[in-house]
CSV table of C-alpha atoms and ligand atoms in Angstrom, one decimal:
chain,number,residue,atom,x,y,z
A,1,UNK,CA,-78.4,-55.7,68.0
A,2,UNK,CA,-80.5,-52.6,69.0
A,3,UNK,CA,-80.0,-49.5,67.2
A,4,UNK,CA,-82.6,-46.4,68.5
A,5,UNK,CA,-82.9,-43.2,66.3
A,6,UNK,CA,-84.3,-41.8,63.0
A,7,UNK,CA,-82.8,-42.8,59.5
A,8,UNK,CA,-83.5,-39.1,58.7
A,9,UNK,CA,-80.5,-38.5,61.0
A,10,UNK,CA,-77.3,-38.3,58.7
A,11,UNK,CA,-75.6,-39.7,62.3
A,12,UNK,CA,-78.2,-43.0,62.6
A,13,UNK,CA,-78.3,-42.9,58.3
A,14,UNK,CA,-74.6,-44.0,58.3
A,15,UNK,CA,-74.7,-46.8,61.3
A,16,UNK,CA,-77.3,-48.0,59.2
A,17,UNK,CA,-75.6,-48.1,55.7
A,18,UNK,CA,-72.4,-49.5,57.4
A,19,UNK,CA,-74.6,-52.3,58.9
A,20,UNK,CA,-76.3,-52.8,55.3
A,21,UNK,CA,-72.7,-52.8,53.6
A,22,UNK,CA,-71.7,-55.7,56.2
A,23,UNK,CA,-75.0,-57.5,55.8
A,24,UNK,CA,-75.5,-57.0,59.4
A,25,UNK,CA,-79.7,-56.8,60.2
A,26,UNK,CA,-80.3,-54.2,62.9
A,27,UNK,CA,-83.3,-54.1,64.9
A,28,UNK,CA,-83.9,-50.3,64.3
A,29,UNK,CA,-86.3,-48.7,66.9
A,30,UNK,CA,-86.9,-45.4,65.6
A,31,UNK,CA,-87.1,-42.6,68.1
A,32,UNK,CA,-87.8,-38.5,67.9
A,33,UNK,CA,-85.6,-35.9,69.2
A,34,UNK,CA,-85.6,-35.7,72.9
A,35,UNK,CA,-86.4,-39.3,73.6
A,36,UNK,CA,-86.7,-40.1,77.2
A,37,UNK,CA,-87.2,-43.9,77.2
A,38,UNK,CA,-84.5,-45.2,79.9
A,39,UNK,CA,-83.2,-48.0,77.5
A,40,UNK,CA,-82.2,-45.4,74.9
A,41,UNK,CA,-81.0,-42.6,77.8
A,42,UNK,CA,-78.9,-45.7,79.2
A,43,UNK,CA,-77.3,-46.3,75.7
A,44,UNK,CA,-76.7,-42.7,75.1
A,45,UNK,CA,-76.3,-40.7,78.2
A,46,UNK,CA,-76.3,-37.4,76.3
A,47,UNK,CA,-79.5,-38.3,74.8
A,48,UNK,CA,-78.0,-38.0,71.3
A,49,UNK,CA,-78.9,-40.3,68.4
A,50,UNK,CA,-77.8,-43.2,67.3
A,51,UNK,CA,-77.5,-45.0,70.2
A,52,UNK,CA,-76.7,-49.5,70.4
A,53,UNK,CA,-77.3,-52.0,72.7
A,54,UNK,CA,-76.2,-55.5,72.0
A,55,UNK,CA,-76.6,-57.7,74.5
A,56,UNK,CA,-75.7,-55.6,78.2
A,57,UNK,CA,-73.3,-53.7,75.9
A,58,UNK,CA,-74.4,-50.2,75.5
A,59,UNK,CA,-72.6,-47.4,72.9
A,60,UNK,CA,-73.6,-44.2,71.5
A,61,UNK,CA,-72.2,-42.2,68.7
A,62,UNK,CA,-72.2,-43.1,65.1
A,63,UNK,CA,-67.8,-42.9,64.8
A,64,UNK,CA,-67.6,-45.5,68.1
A,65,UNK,CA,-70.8,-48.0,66.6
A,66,UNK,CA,-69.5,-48.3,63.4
A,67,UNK,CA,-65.9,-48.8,64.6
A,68,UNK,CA,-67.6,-51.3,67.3
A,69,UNK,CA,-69.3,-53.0,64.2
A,70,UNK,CA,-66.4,-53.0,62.2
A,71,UNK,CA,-64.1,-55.1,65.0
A,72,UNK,CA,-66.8,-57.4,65.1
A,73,UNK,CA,-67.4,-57.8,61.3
A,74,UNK,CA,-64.9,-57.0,59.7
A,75,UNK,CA,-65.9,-58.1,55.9
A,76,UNK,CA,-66.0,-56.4,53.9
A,77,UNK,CA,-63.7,-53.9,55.8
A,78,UNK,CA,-65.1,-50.3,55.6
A,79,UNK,CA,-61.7,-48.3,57.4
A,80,UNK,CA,-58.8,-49.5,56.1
A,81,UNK,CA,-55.5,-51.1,57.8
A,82,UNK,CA,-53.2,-49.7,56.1
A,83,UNK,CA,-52.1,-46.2,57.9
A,84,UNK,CA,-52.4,-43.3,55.2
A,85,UNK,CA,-55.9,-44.6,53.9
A,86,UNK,CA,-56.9,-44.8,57.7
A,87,UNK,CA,-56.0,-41.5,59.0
A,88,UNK,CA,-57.6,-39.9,55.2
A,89,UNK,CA,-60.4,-42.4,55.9
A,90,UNK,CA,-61.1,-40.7,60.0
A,91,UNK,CA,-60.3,-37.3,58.6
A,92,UNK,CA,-63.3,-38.0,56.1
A,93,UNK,CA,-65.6,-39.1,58.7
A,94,UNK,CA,-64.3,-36.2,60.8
A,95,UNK,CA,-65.5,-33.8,58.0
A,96,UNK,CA,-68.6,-35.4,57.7
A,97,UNK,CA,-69.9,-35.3,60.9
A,98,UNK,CA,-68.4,-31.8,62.7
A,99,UNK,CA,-67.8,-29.5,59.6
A,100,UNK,CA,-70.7,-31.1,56.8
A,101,UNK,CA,-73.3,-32.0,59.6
A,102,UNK,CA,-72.8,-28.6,61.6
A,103,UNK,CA,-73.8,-26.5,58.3
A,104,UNK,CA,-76.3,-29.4,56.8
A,105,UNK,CA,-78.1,-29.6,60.6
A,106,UNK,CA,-78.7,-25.6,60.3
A,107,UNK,CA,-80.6,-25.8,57.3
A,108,UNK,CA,-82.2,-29.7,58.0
A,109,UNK,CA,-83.0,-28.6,61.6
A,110,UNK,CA,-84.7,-25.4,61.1
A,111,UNK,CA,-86.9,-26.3,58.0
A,112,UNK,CA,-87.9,-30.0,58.8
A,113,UNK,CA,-87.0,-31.3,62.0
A,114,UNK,CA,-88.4,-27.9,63.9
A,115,UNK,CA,-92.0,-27.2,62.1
A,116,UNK,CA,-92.0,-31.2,61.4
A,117,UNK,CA,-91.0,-33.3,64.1
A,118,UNK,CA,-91.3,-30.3,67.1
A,119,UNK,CA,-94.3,-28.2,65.8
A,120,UNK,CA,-92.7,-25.3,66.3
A,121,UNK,CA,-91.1,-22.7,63.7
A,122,UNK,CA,-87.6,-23.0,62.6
A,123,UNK,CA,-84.6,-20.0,62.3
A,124,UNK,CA,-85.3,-19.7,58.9
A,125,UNK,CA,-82.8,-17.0,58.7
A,126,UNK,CA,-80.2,-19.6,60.6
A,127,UNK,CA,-80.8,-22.1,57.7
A,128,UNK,CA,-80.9,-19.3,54.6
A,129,UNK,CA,-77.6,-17.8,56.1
A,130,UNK,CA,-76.2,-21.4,56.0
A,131,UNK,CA,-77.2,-22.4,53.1
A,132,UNK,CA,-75.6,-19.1,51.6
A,133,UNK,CA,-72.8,-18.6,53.5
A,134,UNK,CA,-71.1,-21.8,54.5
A,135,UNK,CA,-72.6,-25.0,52.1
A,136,UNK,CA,-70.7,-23.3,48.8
A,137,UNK,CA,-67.3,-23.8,51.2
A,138,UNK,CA,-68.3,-27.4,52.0
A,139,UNK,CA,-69.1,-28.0,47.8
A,140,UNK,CA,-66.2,-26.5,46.7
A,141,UNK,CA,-64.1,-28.9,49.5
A,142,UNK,CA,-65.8,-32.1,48.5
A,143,UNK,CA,-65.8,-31.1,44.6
A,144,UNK,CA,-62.1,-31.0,45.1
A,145,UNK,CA,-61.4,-34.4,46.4
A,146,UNK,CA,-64.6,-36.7,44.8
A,147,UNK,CA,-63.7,-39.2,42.4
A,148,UNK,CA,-64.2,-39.3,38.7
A,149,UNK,CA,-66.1,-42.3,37.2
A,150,UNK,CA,-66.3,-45.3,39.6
A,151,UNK,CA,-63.9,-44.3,42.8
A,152,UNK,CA,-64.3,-43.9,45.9
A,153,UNK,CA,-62.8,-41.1,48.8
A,154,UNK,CA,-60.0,-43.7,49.9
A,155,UNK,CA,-58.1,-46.0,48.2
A,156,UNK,CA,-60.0,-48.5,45.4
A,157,UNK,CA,-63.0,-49.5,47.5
A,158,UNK,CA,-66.1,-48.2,49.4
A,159,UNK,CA,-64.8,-47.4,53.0
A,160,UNK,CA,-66.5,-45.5,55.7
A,161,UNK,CA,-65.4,-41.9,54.4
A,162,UNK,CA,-67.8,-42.7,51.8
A,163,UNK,CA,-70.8,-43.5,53.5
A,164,UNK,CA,-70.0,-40.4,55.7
A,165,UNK,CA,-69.3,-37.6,53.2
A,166,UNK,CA,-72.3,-38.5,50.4
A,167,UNK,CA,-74.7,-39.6,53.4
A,168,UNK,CA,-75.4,-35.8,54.6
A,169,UNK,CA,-76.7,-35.3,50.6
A,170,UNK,CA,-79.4,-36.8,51.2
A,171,UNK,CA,-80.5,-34.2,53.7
A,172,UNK,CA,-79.9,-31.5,51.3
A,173,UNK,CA,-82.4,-34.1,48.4
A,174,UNK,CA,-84.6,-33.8,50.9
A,175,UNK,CA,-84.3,-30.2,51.5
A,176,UNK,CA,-84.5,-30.0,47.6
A,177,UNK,CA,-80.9,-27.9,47.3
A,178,UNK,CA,-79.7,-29.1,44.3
A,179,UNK,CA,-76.2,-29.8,44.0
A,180,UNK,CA,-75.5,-28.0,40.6
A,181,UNK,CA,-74.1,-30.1,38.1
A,182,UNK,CA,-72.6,-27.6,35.9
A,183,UNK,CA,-70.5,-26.2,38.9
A,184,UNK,CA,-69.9,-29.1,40.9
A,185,UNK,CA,-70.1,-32.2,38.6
A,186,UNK,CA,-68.1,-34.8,40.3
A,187,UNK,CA,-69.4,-33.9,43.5
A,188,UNK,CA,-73.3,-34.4,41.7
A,189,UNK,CA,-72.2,-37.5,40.0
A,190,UNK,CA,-70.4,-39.3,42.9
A,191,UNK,CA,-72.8,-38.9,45.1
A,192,UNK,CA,-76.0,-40.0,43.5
A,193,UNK,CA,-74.0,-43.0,42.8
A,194,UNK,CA,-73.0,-43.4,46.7
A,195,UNK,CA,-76.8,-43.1,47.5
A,196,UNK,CA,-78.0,-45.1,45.0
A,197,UNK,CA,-76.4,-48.2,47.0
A,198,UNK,CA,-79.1,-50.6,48.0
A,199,UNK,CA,-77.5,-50.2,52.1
A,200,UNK,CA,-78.8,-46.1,51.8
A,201,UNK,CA,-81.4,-46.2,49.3
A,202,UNK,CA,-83.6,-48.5,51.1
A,203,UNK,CA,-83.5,-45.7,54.4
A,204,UNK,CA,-83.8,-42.9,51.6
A,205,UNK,CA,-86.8,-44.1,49.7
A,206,UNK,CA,-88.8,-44.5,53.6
A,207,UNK,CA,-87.5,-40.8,54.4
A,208,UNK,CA,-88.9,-39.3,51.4
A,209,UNK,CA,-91.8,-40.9,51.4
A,210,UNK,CA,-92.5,-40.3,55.0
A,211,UNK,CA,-91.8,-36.5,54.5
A,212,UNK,CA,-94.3,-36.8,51.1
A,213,UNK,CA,-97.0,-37.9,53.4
A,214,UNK,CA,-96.3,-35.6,56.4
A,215,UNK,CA,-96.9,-32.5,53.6
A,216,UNK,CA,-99.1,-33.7,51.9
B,301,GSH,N1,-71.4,-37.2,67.4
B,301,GSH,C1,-72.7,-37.8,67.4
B,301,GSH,C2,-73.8,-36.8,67.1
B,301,GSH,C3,-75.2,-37.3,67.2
B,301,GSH,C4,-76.2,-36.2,67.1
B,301,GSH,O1,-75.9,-35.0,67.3
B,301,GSH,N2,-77.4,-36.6,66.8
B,301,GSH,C5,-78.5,-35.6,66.8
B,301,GSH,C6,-79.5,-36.0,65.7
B,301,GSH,S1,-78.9,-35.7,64.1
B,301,GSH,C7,-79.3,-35.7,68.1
B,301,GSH,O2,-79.6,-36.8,68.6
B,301,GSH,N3,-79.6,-34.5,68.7
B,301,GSH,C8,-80.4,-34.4,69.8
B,301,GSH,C9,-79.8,-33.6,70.9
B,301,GSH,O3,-78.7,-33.0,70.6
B,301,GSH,O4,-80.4,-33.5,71.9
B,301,GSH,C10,-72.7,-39.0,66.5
B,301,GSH,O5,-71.9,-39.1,65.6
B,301,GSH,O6,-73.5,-39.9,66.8
């Protein structure tokens, strides 16, 4: 199975650490913004990563892929059957990836992905303004429903809403914004220990050092 896009990506970063929870091997081919190879732009019409192929079966969007991969592995399950945990379990994922990602891309696009990946300056003023004005309102949300001590989002085990609310942190570790631990300690807590899960550290430890040698 084929997965094109960039770990970096908090989109691609959780298709990947699904696949890793399920033991399922991907055969990543990373690709930059704006890729116009015709096997990826068939995948993904809209050009957006991450983007599958298995076989002549072609699917974009990281919601659909890991729903596609959960139906066909489906242990250890990572959205749960049972109705309320489902629906808080979407809703999570929801957050994640319209609410989170929409502030988290303003500050990850326009300090690394622009001047890194495009050579060309970011808004810094776009990022600063998010950073300011909306990430406190995404902290305060997540402070409010992360789990003390060993829990997870949903239910009693790791599901999907994990892997999509803690994955857009590591954006923000590598944008060095430091989630405070004196004003947002569960929030600190949980999600280092999300991250430190062998199915995101691996893609973590690759990203950082890749940015490391890219500044240095
Ligand atoms: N809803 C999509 C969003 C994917 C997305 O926006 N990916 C970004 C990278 S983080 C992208 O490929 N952007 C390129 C573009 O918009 O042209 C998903 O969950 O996969």
């Amino acid at each position: 199975m084929i997965i094109y896009g960039a770990s970096m990506s908090p989109y691609v970063r959780k298709v990947l650490a699904c696949a890793g929870e399920k033991g399922v091997e991907l055969d990543v081919r990373p690709i930059g913004i704006g890729d116009q190879s015709p096997e990826f732009r068939q995948a993904s019409p809209f050009g957006k990563m991450p983007a599958l192929i298995d076989g002549d079966y072609h699917l974009a969007d990281s919601s659909a892929i890991i729903h596609y991969l959960e139906a066909k592995y489906p242990d250890p399950a990572l959205i749960p059957a049972d109705p309320k945990l489902r629906g808080k379990c979407i809703w999570y994922d929801e957050f994640a990836d319209t609410i989170f990602a929409g502030c988290g891309a303003k500050m990850f696009f326009n300090r690394i992905v622009a001047p890194i990946f495009l050579k060309r300056p970011g808004d810094a003023q776009a990022a600063d303004a998010a950073e300011r004005d909306e990430l406190p309102k995404m902290l305060a949300y997540v402070e409010s429903v992360a789990p003390e001590g060993d829990g997870y989002l949903v239910g009693d085990q790791l599901t999907l809403a994990d892997i999509a609310v803690a994955g857009p942190f590591a954006n923000l570790m590598h944008l060095k914004v430091e989630i405070d631990p004196g004003r947002y300690p569960k929030t600190a807590a949980y999600t280092r220990r999300i991250l430190a899960r062998p199915s995101f550290a691996r893609w973590i430890e690759r990203e950082a050092a890749f940015l490391q040698k890219v500044a240095a």
